[in-house]
Every structure is written in C-alpha cells, then in structure tokens.
PDB file of C-alpha atoms in Angstrom:
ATOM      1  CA  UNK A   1     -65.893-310.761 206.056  1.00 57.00           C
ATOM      2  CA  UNK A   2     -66.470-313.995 203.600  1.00 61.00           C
ATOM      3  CA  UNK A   3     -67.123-312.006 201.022  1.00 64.00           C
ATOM      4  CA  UNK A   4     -64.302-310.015 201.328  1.00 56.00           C
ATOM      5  CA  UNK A   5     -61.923-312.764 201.406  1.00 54.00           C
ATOM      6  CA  UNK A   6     -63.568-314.214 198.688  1.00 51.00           C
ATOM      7  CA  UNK A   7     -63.726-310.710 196.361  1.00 60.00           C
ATOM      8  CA  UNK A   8     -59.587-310.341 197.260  1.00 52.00           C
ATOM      9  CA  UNK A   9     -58.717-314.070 196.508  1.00 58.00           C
ATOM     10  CA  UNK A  10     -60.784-313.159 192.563  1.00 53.00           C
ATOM     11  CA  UNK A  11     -58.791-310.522 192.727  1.00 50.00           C
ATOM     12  CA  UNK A  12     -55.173-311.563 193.330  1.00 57.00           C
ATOM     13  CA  UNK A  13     -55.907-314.346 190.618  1.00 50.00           C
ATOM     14  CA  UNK A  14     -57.398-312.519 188.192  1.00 51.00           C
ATOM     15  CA  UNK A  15     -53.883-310.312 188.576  1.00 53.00           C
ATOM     16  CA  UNK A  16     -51.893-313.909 188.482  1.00 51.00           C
ATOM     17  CA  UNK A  17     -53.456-315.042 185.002  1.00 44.00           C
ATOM     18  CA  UNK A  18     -52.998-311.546 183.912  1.00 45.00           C
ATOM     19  CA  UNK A  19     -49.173-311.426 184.352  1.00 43.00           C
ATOM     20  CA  UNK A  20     -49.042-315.435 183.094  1.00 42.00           C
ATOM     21  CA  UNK A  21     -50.987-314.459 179.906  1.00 39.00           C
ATOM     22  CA  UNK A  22     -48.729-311.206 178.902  1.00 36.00           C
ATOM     23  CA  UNK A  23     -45.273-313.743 179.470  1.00 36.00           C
ATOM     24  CA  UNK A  24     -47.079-316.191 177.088  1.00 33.00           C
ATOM     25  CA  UNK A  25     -47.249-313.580 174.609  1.00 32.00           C
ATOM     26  CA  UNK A  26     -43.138-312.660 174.496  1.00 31.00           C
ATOM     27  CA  UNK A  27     -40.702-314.867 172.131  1.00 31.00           C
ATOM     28  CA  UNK A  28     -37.147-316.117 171.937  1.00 29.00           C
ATOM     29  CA  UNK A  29     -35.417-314.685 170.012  1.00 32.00           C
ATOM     30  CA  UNK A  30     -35.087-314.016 166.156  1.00 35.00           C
ATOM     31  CA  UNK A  31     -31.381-314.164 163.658  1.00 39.00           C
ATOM     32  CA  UNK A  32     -32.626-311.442 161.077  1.00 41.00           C
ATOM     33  CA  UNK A  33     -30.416-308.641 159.051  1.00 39.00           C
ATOM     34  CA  UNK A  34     -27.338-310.263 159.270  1.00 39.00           C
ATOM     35  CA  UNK A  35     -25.995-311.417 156.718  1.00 36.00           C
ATOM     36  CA  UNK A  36     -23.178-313.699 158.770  1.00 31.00           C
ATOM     37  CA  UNK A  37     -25.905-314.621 160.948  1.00 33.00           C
ATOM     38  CA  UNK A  38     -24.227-313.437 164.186  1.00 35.00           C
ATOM     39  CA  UNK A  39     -26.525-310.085 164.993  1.00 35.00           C
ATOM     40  CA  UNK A  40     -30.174-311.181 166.403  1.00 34.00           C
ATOM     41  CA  UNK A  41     -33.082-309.181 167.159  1.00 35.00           C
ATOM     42  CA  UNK A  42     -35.286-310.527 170.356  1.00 34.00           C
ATOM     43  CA  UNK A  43     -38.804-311.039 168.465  1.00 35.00           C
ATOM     44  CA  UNK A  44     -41.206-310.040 171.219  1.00 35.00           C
ATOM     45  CA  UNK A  45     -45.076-309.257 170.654  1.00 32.00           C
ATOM     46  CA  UNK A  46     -46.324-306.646 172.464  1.00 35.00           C
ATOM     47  CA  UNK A  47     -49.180-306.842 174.767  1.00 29.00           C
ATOM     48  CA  UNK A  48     -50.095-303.010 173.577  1.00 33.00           C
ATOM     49  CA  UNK A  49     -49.647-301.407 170.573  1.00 35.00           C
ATOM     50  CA  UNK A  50     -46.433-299.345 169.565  1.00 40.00           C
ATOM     51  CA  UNK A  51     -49.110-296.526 167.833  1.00 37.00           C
ATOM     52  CA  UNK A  52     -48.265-294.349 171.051  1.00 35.00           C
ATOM     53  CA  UNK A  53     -44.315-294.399 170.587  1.00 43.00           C
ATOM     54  CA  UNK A  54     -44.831-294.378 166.848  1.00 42.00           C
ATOM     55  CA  UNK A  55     -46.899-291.098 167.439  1.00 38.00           C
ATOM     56  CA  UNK A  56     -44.267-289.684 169.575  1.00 42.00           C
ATOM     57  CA  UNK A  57     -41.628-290.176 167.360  1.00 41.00           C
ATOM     58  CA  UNK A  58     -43.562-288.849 164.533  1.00 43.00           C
ATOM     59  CA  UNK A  59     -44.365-285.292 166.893  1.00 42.00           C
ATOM     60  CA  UNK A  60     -40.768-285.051 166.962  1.00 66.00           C
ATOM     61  CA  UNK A  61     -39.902-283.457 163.494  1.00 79.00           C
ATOM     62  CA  UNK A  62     -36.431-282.402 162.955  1.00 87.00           C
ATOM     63  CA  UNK A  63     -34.445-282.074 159.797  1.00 94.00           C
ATOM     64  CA  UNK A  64     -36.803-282.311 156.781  1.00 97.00           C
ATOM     65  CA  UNK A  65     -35.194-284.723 153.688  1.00 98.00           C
ATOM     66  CA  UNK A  66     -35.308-285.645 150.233  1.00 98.00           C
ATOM     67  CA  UNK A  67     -34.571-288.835 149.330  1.00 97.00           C
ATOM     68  CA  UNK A  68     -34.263-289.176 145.243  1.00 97.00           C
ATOM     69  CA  UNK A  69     -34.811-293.299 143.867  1.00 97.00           C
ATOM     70  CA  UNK A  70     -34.263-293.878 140.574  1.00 95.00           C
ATOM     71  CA  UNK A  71     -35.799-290.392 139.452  1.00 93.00           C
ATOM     72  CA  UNK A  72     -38.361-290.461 142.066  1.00 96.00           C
ATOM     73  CA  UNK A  73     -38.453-287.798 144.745  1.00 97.00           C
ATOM     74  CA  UNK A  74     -39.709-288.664 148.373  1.00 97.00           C
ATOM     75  CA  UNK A  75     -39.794-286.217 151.215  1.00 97.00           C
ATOM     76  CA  UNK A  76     -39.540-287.417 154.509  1.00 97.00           C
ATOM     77  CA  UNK A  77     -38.162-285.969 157.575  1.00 97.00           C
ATOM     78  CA  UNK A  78     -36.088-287.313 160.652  1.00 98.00           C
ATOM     79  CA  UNK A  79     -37.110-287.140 164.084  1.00 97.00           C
ATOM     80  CA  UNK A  80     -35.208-285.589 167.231  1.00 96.00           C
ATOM     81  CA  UNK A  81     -33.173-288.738 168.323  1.00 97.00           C
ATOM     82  CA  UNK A  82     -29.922-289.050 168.701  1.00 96.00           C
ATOM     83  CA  UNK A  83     -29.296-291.560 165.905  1.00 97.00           C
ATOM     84  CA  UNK A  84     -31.572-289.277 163.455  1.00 97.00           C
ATOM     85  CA  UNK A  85     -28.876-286.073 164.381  1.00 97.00           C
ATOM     86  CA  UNK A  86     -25.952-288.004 163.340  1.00 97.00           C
ATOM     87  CA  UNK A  87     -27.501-288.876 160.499  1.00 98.00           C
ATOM     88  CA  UNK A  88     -28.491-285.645 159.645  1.00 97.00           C
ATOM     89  CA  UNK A  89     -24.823-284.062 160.057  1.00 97.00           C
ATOM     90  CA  UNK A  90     -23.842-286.882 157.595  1.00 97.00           C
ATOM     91  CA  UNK A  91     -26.029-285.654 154.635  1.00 97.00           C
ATOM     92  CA  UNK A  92     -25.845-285.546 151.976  1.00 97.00           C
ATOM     93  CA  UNK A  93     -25.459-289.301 151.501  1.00 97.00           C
ATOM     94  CA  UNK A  94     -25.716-292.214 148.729  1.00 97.00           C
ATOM     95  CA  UNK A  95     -26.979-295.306 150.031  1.00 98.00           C
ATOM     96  CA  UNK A  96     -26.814-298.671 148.007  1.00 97.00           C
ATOM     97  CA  UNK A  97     -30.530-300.317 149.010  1.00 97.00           C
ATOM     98  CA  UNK A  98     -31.329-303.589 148.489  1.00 96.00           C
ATOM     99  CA  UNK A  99     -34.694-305.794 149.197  1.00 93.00           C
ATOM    100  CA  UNK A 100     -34.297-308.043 152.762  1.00 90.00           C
ATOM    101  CA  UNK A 101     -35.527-311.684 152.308  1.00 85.00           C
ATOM    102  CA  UNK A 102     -39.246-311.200 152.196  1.00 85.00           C
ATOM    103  CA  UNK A 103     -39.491-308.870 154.120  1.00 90.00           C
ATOM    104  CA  UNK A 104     -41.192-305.275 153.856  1.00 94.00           C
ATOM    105  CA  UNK A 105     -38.579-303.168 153.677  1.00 95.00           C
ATOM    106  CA  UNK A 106     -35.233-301.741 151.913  1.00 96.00           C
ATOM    107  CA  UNK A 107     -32.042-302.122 154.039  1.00 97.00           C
ATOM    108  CA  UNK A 108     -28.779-300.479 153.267  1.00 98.00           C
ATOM    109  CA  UNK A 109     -25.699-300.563 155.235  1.00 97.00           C
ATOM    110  CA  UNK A 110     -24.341-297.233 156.665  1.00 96.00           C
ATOM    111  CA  UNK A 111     -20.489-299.328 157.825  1.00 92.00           C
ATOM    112  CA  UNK A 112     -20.492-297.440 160.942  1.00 96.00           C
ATOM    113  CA  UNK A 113     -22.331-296.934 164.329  1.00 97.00           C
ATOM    114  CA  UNK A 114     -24.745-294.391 164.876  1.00 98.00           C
ATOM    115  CA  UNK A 115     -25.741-293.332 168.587  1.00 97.00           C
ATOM    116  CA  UNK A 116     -28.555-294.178 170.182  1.00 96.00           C
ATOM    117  CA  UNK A 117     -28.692-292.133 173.697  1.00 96.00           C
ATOM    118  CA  UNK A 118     -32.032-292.080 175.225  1.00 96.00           C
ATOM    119  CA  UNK A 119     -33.911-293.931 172.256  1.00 96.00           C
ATOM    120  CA  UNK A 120     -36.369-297.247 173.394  1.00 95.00           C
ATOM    121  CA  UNK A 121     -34.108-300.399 172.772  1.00 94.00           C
ATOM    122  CA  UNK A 122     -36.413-301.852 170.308  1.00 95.00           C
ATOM    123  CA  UNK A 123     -39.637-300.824 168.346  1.00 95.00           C
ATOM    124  CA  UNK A 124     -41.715-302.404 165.417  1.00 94.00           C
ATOM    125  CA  UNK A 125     -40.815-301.183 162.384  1.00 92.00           C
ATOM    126  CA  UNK A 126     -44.125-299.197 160.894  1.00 94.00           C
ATOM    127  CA  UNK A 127     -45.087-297.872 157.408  1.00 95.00           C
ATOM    128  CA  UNK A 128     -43.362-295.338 155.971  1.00 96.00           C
ATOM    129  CA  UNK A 129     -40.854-295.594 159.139  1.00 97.00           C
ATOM    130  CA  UNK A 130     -37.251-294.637 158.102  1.00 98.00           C
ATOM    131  CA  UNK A 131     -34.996-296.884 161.004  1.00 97.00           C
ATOM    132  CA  UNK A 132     -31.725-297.834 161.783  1.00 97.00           C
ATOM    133  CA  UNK A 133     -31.228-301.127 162.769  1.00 96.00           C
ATOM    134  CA  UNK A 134     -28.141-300.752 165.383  1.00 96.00           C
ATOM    135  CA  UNK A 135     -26.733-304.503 165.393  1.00 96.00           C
ATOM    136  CA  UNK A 136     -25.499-304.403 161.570  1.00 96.00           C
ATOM    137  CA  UNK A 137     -25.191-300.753 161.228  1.00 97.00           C
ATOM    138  CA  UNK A 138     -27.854-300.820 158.481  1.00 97.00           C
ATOM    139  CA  UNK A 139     -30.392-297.930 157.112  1.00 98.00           C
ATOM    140  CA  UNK A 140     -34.319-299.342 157.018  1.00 97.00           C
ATOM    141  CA  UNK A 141     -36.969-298.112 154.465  1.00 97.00           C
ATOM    142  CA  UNK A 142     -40.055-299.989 155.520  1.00 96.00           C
ATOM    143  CA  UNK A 143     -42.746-299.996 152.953  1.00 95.00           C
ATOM    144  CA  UNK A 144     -44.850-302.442 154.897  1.00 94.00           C
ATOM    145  CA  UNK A 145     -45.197-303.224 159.195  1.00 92.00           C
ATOM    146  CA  UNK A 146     -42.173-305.418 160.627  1.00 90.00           C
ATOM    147  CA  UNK A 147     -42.720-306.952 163.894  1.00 92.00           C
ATOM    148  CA  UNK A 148     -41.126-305.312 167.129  1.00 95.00           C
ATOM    149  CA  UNK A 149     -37.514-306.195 166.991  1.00 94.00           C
ATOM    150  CA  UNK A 150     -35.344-304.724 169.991  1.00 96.00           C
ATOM    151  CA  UNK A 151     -32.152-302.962 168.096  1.00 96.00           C
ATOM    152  CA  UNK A 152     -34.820-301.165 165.367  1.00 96.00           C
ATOM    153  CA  UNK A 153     -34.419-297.368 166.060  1.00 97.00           C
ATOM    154  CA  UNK A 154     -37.063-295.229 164.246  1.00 97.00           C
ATOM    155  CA  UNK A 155     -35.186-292.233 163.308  1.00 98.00           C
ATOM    156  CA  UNK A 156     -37.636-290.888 160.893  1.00 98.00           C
ATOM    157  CA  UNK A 157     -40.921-290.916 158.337  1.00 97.00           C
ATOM    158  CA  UNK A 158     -41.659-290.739 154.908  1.00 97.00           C
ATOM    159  CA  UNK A 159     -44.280-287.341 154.177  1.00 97.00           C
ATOM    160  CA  UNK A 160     -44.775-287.988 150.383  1.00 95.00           C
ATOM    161  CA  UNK A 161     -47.994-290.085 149.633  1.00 95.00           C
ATOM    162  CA  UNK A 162     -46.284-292.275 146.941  1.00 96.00           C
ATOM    163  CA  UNK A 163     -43.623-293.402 149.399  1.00 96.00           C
ATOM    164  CA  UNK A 164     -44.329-297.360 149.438  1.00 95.00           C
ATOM    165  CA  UNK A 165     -45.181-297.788 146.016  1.00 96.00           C
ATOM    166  CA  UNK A 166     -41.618-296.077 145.265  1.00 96.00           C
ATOM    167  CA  UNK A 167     -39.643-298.139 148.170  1.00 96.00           C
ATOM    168  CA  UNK A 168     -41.496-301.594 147.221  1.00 94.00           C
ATOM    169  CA  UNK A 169     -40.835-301.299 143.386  1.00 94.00           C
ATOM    170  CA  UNK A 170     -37.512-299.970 143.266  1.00 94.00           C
ATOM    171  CA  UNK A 171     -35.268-302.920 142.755  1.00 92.00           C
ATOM    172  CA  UNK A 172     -31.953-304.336 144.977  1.00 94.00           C
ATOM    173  CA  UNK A 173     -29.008-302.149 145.031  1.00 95.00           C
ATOM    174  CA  UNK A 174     -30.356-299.523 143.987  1.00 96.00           C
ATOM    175  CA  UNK A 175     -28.149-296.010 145.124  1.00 97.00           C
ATOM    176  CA  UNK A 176     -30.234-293.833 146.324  1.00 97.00           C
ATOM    177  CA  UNK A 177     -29.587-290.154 147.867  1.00 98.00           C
ATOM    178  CA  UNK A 178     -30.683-288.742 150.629  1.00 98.00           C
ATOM    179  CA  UNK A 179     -30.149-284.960 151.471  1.00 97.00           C
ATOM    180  CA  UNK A 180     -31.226-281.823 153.327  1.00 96.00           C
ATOM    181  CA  UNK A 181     -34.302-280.658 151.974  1.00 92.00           C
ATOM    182  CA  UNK A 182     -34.446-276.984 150.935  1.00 79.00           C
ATOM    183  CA  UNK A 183     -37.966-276.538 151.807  1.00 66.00           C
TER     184      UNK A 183
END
C-alpha cells in the first residue's frame, strides 16, 4: 500500500512538471507584418512539431499554379482550404512582392480578406509554404522556416525544385503572376 502511494504521488508530479515545462515554452506575443504596427502575431513555440499539419496540408492538393518571377517559372499548387479556394477563383493575379525585414520570406498585400473557415488559427510558416497571413491581408512566399505565428494560414506549396533560390533572389517589389496552371 506504501508503495502505491508512493508510485501515484511520482506520478501526479511527474504530470505537474510536465504541464509547468510545456507553459514555459509559450511566448507573449510578437508586432510583425504590419507595417503601422497595429496587427500582432502571438509568437508561441510549440512543444511538437508542425511536420504533421504541414503534411496534411501538403496531402491536400487542389488547384495546381504557375507563378512567373522575373522570367522564372515556379509551379506550385494550393491546398483544399478555404482561404486557398478564394484565392484560386481570383486567378489570374499580379502581386507586387517585396522582402519582409530579415525575414525568410516575400510578402505581398492582397487589400482584401480572404476566408479562413475551418483552417488552424496559426501555423509556422515552412519552406516552400505559400501562406496568407490574415491580420494584414498579405500573400507569404517563404523561402526559409518562420516561427509559428497564430494568423499564418498555409494555403499552399511550391513543387518546382528551384523555388527558394528564385523567391530569395528576386528583389522587393517585384510583380509577379500567379495563374491556373494548364498542366
């Protein structure tokens, strides 16, 4: 019966530093992407890894895209999420791009809402991710790995090979175009 008691009261601590450890871990949170400094993204890292949502959302092809900067052509497609089938009905599109402070990624702004129905509030913004980042209306390229930011919405991928080499290299507001893809 000692040991018991003793075995339950390892137990319920262990459980205690657990939950004490994983608030540690969370942060306040972030002014990023706006340029009036009145949108801000809650900076939070995760206790585990966004690779299963990121695979999820990458499962979930939907309308395949080109996206042409300065003379280079990128396919990429968009996922099944609301956002990505607004954006979709909008193509084709010119987008002015421009870099974000230091860092990885190519922002543009779209000047209007898209919806997000039944997309995560927030997700880290991965490598070769195409997002929308819902507080400033703005399109995301991300050539590199962003932190997880709630108000990114992954709404699709890059598929061509050459993708972050193209996005890192090609300048600030730069137009770039983004249509259906006829393959």
């Amino acid at each position: 019966m000692k040991r018991l008691l003793v075995i339950l009261s390892l137990l319920i601590g262990m459980i205690g530093l657990s939950a004490c450890q994983q608030q540690t871990q969370r942060t306040t949170s972030t002014n990023r992407h706006s340029s009036q400094s009145q949108s801000t993204k809650t900076k939070s890292k995760k206790a585990e890894s966004n690779k299963t949502q990121s695979s999820t959302d990458d499962q979930q092809v939907g309308q395949r895209i080109m996206v042409t900067i300065n003379d280079h052509q990128l396919s990429a497609h968009l996922n099944r999420s609301s956002a990505a089938k607004a954006f979709a009905r909008e193509l084709p599109t010119t987008l002015s791009f421009r870099d974000y402070a230091d860092f990885p990624e190519k922002i543009a702004d779209l000047h209007h809402a898209l919806p997000t129905t039944g997309m995560p509030s927030g997700h880290a913004g991965n490598q070769g991710a195409i997002g929308y980042w819902s507080p400033d209306q703005r399109v995301v390229f991300y050539w590199g790995t962003e932190s997880y930011y709630e108000g990114i919405h992954i709404i699709g991928h890059f598929d061509s090979q050459n993708y972050r080499q193209v996005i890192k290299n090609m300048g600030n507001h730069v137009r770039v175009r983004i249509a259906r893809s006829q393959s």
